[in-house]
CSV table of C-alpha atoms and ligand atoms in Angstrom, one decimal:
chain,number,residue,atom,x,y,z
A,30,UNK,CA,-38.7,27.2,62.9
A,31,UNK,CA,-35.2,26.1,63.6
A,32,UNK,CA,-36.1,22.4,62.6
A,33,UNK,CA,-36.8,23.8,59.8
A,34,UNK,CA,-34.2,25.6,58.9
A,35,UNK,CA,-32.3,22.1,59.6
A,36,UNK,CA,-34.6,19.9,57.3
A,37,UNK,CA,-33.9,23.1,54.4
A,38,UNK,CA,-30.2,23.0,55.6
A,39,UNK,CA,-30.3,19.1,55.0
A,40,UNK,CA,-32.2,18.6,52.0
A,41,UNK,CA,-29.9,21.2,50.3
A,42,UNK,CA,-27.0,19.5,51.2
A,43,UNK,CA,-28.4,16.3,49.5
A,44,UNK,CA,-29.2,17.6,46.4
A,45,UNK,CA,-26.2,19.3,45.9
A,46,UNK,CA,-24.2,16.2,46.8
A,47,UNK,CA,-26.1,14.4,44.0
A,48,UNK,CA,-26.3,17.0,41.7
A,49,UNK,CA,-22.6,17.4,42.2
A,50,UNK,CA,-22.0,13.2,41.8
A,51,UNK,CA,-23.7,14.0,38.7
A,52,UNK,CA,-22.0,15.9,37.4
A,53,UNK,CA,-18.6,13.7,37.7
A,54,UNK,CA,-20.6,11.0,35.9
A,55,UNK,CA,-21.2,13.5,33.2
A,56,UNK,CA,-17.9,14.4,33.2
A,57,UNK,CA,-15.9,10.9,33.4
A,58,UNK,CA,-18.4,10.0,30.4
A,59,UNK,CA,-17.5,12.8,28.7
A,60,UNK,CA,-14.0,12.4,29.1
A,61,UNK,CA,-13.8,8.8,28.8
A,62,UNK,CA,-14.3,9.1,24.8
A,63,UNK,CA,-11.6,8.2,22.5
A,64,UNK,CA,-10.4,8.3,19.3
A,65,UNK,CA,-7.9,7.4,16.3
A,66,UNK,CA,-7.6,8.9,12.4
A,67,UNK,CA,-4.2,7.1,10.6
A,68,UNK,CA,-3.0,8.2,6.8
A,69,UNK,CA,-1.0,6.0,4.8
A,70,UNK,CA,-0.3,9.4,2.2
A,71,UNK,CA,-2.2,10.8,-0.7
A,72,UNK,CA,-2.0,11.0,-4.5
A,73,UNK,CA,-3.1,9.5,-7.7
A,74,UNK,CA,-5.0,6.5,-5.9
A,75,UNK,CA,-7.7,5.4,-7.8
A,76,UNK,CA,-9.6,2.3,-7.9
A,77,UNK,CA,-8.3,1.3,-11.6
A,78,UNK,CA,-4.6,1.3,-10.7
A,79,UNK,CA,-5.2,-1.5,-8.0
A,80,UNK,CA,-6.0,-5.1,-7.7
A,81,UNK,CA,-8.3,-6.3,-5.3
A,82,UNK,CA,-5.9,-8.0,-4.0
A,83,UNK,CA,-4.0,-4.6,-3.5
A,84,UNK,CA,-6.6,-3.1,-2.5
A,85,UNK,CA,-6.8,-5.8,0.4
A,86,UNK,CA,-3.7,-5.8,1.2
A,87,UNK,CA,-3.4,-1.9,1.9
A,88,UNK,CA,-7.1,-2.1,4.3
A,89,UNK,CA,-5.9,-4.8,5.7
A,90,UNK,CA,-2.8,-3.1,6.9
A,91,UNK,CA,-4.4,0.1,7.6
A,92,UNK,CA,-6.8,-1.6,10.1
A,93,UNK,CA,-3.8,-3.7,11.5
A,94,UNK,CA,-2.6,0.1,12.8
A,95,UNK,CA,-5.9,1.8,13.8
A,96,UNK,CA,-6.0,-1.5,16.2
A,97,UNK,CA,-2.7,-1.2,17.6
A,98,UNK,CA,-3.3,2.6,18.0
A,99,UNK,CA,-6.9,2.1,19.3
A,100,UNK,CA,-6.0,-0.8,21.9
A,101,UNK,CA,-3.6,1.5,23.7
A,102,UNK,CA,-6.4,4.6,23.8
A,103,UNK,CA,-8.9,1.6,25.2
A,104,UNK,CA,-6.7,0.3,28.1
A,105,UNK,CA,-6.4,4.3,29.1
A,106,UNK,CA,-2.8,4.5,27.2
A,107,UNK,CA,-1.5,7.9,26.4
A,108,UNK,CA,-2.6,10.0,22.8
A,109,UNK,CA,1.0,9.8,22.2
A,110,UNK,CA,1.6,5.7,22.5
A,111,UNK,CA,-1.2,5.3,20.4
A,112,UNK,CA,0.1,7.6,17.6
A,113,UNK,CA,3.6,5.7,17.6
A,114,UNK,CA,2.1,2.2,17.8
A,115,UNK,CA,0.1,3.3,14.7
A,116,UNK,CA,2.9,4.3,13.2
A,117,UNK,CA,5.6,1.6,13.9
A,118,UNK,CA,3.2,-0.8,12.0
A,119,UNK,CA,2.5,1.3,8.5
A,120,UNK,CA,6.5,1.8,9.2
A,121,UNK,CA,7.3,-1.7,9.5
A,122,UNK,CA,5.3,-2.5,6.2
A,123,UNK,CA,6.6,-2.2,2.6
A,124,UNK,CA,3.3,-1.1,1.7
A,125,UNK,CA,4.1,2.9,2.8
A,126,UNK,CA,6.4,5.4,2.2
A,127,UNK,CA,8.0,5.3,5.5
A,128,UNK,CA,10.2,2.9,6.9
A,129,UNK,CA,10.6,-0.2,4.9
A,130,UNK,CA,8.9,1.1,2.0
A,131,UNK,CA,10.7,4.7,1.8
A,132,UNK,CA,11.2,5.4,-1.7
A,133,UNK,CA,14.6,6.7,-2.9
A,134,UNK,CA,16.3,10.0,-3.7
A,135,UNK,CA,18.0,10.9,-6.5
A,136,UNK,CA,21.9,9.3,-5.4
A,137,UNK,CA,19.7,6.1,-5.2
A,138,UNK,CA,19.6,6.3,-1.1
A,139,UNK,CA,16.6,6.2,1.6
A,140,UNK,CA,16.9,9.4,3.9
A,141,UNK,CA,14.0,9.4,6.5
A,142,UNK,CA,11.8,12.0,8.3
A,143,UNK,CA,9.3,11.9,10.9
A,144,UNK,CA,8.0,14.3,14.2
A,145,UNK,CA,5.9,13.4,16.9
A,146,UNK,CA,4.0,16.3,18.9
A,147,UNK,CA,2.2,16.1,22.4
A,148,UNK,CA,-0.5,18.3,22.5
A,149,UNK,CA,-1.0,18.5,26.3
A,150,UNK,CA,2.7,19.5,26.9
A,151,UNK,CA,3.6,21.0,23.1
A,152,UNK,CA,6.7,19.2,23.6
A,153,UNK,CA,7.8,17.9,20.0
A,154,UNK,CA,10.5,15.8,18.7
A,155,UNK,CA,11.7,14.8,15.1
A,156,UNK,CA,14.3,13.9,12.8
A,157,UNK,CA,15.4,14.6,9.4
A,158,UNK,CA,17.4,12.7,6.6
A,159,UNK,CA,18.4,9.3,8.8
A,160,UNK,CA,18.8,6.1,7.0
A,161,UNK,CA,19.6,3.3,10.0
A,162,UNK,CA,16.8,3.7,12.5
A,163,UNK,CA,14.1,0.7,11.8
A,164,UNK,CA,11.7,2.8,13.1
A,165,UNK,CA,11.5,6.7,12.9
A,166,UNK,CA,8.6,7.4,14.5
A,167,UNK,CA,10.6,6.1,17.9
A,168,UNK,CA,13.8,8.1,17.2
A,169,UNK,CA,11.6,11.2,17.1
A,170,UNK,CA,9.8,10.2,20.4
A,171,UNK,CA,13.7,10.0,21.7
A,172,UNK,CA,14.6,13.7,20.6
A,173,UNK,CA,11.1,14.7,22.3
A,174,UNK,CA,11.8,12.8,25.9
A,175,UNK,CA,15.4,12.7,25.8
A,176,UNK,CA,17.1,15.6,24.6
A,177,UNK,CA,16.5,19.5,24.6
A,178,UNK,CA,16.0,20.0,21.2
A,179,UNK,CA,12.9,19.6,18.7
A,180,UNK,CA,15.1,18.5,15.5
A,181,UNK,CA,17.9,16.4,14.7
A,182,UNK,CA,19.0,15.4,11.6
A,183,UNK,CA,21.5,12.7,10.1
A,184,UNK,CA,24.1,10.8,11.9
A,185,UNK,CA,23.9,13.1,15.0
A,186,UNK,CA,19.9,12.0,15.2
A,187,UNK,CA,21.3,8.7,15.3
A,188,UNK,CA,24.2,8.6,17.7
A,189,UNK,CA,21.5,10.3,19.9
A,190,UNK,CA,18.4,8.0,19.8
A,191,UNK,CA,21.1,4.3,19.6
A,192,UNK,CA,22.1,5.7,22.7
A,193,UNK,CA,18.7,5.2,23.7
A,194,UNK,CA,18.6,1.5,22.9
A,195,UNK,CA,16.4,2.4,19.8
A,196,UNK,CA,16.6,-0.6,17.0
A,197,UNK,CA,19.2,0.2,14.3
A,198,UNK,CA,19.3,-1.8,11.0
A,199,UNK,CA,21.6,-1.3,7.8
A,200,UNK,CA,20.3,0.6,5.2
A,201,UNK,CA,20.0,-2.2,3.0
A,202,UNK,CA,16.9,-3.2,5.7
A,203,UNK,CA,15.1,-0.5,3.5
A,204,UNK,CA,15.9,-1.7,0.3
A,205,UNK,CA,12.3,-3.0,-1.9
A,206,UNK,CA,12.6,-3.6,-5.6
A,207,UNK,CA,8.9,-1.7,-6.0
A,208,UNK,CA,10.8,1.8,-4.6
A,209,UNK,CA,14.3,1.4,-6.6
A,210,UNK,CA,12.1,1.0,-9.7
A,211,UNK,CA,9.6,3.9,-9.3
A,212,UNK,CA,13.0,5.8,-8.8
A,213,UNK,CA,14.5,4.3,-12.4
A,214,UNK,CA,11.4,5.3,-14.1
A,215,UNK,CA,11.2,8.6,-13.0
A,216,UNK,CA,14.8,9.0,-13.6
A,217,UNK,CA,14.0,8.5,-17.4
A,218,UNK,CA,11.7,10.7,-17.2
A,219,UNK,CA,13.4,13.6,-15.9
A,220,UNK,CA,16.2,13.2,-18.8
A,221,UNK,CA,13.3,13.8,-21.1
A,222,UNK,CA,12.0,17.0,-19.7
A,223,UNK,CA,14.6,18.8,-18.9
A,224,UNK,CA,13.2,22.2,-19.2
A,225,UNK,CA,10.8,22.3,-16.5
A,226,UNK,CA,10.5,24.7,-13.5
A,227,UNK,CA,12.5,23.7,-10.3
A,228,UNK,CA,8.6,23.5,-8.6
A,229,UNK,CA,7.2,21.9,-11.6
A,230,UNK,CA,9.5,19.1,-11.2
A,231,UNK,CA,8.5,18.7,-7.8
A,232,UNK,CA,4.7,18.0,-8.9
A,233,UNK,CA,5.5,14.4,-10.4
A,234,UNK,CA,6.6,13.0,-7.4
A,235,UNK,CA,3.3,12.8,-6.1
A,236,UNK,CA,1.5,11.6,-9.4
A,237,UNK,CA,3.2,8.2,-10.3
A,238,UNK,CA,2.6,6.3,-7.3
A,239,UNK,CA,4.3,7.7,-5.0
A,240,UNK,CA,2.7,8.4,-2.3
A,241,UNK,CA,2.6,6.4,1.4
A,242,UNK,CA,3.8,8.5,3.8
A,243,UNK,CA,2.1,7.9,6.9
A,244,UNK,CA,0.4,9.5,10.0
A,245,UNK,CA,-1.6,9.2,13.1
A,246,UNK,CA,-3.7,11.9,15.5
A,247,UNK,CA,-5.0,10.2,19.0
A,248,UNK,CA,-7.3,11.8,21.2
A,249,UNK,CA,-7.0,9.8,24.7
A,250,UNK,CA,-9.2,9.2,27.3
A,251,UNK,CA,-7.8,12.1,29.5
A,252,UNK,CA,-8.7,14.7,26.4
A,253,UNK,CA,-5.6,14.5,25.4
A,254,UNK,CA,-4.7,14.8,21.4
A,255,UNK,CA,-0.9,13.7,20.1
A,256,UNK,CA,0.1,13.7,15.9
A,257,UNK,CA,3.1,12.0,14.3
A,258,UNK,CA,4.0,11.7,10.4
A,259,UNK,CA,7.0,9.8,9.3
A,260,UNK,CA,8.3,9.5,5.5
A,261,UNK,CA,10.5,8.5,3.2
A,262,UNK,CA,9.9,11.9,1.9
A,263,UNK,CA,9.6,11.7,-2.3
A,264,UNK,CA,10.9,9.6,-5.0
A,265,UNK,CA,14.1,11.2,-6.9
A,266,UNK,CA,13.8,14.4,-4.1
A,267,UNK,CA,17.8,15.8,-3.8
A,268,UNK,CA,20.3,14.4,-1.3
A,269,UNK,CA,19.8,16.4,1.8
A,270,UNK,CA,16.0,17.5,0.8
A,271,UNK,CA,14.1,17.8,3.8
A,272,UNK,CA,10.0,18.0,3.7
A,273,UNK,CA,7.4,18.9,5.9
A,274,UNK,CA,6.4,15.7,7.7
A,275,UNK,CA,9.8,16.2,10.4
A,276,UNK,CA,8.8,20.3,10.6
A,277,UNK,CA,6.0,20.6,13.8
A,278,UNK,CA,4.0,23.7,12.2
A,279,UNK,CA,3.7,21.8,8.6
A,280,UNK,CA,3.5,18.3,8.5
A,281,UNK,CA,2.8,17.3,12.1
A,282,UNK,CA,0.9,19.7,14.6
A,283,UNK,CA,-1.1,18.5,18.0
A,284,UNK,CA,-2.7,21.2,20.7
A,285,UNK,CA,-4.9,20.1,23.1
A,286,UNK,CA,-7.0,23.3,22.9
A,287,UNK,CA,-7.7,23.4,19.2
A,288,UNK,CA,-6.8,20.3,17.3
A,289,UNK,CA,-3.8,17.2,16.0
A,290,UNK,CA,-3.2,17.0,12.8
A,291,UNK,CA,-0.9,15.5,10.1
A,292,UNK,CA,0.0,16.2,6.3
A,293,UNK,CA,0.9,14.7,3.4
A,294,UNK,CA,1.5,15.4,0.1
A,295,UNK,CA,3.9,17.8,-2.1
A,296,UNK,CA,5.8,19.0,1.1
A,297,UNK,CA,7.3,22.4,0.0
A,298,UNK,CA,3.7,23.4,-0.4
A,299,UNK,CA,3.1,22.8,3.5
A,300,UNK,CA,6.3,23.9,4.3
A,301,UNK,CA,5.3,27.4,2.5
A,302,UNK,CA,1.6,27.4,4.2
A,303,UNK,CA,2.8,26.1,7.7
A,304,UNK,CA,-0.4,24.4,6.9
A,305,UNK,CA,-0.7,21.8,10.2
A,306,UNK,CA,-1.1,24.7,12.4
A,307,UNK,CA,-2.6,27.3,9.8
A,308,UNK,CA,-5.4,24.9,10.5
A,309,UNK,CA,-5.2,24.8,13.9
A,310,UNK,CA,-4.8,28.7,14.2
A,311,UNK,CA,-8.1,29.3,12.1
A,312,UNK,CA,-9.8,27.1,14.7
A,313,UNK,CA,-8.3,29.2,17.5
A,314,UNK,CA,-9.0,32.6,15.7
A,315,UNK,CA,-12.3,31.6,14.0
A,316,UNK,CA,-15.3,29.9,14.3
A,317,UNK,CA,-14.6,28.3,11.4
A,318,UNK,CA,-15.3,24.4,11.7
A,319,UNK,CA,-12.3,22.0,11.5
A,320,UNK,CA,-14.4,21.0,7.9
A,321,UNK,CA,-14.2,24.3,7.0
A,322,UNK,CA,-10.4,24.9,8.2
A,323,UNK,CA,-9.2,21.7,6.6
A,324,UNK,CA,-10.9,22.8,3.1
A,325,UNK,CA,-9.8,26.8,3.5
A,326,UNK,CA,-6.2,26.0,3.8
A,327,UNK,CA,-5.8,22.5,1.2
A,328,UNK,CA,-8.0,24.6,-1.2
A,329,UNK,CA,-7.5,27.8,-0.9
A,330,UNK,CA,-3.7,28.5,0.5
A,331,UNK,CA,-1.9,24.8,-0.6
A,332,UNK,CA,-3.6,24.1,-4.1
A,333,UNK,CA,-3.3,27.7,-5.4
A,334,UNK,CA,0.5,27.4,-5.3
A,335,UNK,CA,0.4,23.9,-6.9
A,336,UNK,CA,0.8,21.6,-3.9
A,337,UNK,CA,-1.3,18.3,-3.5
A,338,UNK,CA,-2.0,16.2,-1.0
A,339,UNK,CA,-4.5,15.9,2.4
A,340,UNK,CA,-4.5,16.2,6.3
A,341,UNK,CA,-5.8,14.1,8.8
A,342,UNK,CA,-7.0,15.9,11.8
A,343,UNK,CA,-8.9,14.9,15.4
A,344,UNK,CA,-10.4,17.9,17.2
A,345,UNK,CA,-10.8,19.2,20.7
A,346,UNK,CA,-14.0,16.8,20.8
A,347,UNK,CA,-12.6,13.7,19.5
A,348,UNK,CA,-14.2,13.9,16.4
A,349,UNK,CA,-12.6,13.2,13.1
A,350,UNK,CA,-11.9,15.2,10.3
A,351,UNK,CA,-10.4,14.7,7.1
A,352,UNK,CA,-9.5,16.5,3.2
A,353,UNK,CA,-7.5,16.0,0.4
A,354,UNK,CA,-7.3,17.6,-3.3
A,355,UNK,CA,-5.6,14.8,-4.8
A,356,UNK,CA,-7.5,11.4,-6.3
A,357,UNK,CA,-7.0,9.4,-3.2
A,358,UNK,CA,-5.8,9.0,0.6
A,359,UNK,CA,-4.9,5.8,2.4
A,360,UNK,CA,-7.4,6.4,5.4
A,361,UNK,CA,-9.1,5.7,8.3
A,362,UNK,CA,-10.4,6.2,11.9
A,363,UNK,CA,-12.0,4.3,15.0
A,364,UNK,CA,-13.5,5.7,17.8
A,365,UNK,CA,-14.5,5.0,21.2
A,366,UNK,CA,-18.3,4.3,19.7
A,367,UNK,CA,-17.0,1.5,18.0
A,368,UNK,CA,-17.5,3.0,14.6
A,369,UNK,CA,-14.8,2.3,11.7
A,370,UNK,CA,-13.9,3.5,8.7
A,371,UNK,CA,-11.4,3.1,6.1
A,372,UNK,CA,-10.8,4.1,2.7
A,373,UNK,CA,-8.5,4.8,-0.6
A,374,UNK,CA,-10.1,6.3,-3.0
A,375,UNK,CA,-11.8,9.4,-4.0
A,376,UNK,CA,-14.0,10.8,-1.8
A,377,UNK,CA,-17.8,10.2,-3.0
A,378,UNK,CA,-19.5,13.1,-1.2
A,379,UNK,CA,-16.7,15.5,-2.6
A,380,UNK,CA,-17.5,18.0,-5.4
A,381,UNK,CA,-15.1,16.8,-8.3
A,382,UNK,CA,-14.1,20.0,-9.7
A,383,UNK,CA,-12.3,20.5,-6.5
A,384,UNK,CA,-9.8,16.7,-7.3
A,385,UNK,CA,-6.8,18.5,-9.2
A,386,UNK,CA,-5.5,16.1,-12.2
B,428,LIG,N1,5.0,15.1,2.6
B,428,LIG,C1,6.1,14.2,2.3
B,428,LIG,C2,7.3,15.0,1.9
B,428,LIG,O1,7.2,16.0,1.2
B,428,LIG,C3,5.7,13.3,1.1
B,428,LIG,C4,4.3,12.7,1.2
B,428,LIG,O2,3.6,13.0,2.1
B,428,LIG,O3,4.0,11.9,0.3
B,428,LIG,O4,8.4,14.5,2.2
């Protein structure tokens, strides 16, 4: 009887060792699944107004970031790295509205924005109207690690993060013709209609071309999820404007339990919605699907007011989600499968009644 007992005792043991190796497995698989979404901003971006060559040119670049973002998740590199090595790139190119290729404001100057958000910790760190850091993104990863605060703006952002050893440039570094010209024509354009609405005359930023702010979201292999955005905000915007890409709550948003996102587009609109973490509160609140979430608050909160533009947005899963109301958004994703995607224009699947003009 008492052997048994022992052979029972022993066999249990067993099992439950394997069952409980197992579940590890199961676990380290589960775990072990990565993923990276990158925007490059959104607006009137429609196959007709580009070349192929353009059109190249802009995938090409797009892919060059996912990599540099994806590499780091590979090799077991934190959410956060991957979002500013994403970043840095689409920064670095003229391509975007960020970085080199921030367009101008309406005294003819380049005053930058970006935030950076870790959504294990919910630290965050950004900056606002800068205009001699080569690369934002890193100035806001130096308010997030370095100081106290969330936000800093102007010259005390940048005493703070050149202390830091971050790479300063003149702000001739950011001149391109492309930007100074897009800021001429719009000027002319402004002396013609002179009546419209302080909001209305924020709605043609976004439809001549100007669009290229960018963003990333990471989800790393330890589950967790990290978002930056970084702009040079909107052509012929007021000295001193800031938008949403540098305020955590609207244009950048990352918690580990519910979702990373970022924005861009018209950004009083997600200012007025606090639309990054609308989204992520109706995931937290509802069982509303990030699909659904995305559409309720671009569709039915942002569009209603008159703002345009799109989110990018990795969930507590890793998976991938993405919306926008305008023609376009630069675009695109890898994950741990292997599975790519990238893409500019309109969205095929997407019911065209629902593209505002
Ligand atoms: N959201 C940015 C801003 O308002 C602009 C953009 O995304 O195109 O500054």
């Amino acid at each position: 009887m008492n052997k048994l007992f022992l052979l029972f005792l022993t066999m249990t043991l067993i099992s439950s060792c394997q069952n409980s190796e197992n579940t590890n497995e199961n676990k380290n698989a589960t775990i072990a699944k990565f993923s990276i979404v990158i925007h490059g901003g959104a607006g009137g971006i429609e196959r007709s107004n580009f070349t192929e060559a353009q059109e190249t040119a802009y995938k090409q670049q797009l892919e060059i970031s996912l990599n540099a973002g994806y590499k780091i998740l590979e090799d077991g590199g934190s959410a956060i790295n991957a979002v500013q090595a994403a970043i840095v790139i689409l920064e670095d190119s003229p391509l975007f509205n960020a970085g080199k290729g921030a367009v101008f404001n309406s005294e003819g100057l380049q005053e930058m924005d970006a935030s950076i958000m870790n959504g294990y910790t919910l630290n965050t760190g950004a900056v606002a109207g800068i205009n001699h850091v080569k690369n934002p993104i890193l100035a806001a990863n130096k308010v997030l690690d370095s100081s106290k605060h969330v936000l800093l703006s102007g010259k005390g952002a940048e005493i703070l993060v050149k202390k830091y050893g971050i790479q300063m440039v003149p702000s001739s570094y950011f001149y391109t013709d492309k930007r100074f010209q897009q800021l001429q024509k719009i000027l002319g354009k402004n002396k013609i209609s002179k009546d419209h609405s302080a909001l209305l005359q924020v709605q043609p930023l976004i439809d001549d071309h100007k669009y290229g702010t960018v963003g990333a979201v990471a989800y790393d292999k330890s589950g967790s999820i990290a978002a930056g955005t970084s702009t040079g905000g909107m052509t012929n915007k007021k000295y001193g404007r800031i938008g949403d890409s540098p305020i955590i709550g609207a244009g950048t948003y990352a918690n580990n339990t519910t979702c990373g996102i970022s924005s861009t587009g018209t950004g009083e609109y997600f200012i007025r919605t606090v639309a990054a973490h609308e989204v992520s509160s109706i995931l937290k609140y509802t069982k509303s699907s990030p699909k659904k979430a995305l559409q309720e608050v671009i569709f039915n909160q942002i569009a209603p007011l008159g703002g345009k533009g799109g989110m990018i947005l990795i969930d507590k899963n890793a998976s991938v989600f993405w919306d926008f109301n305008t023609k376009g958004m630069f675009r695109g994703y890898k994950k741990s499968t292997g599975e790519t995607v990238i893409e500019l224009f309109e969205k095929t699947a997407y019911p065209k009644n629902k593209i505002i003009k």
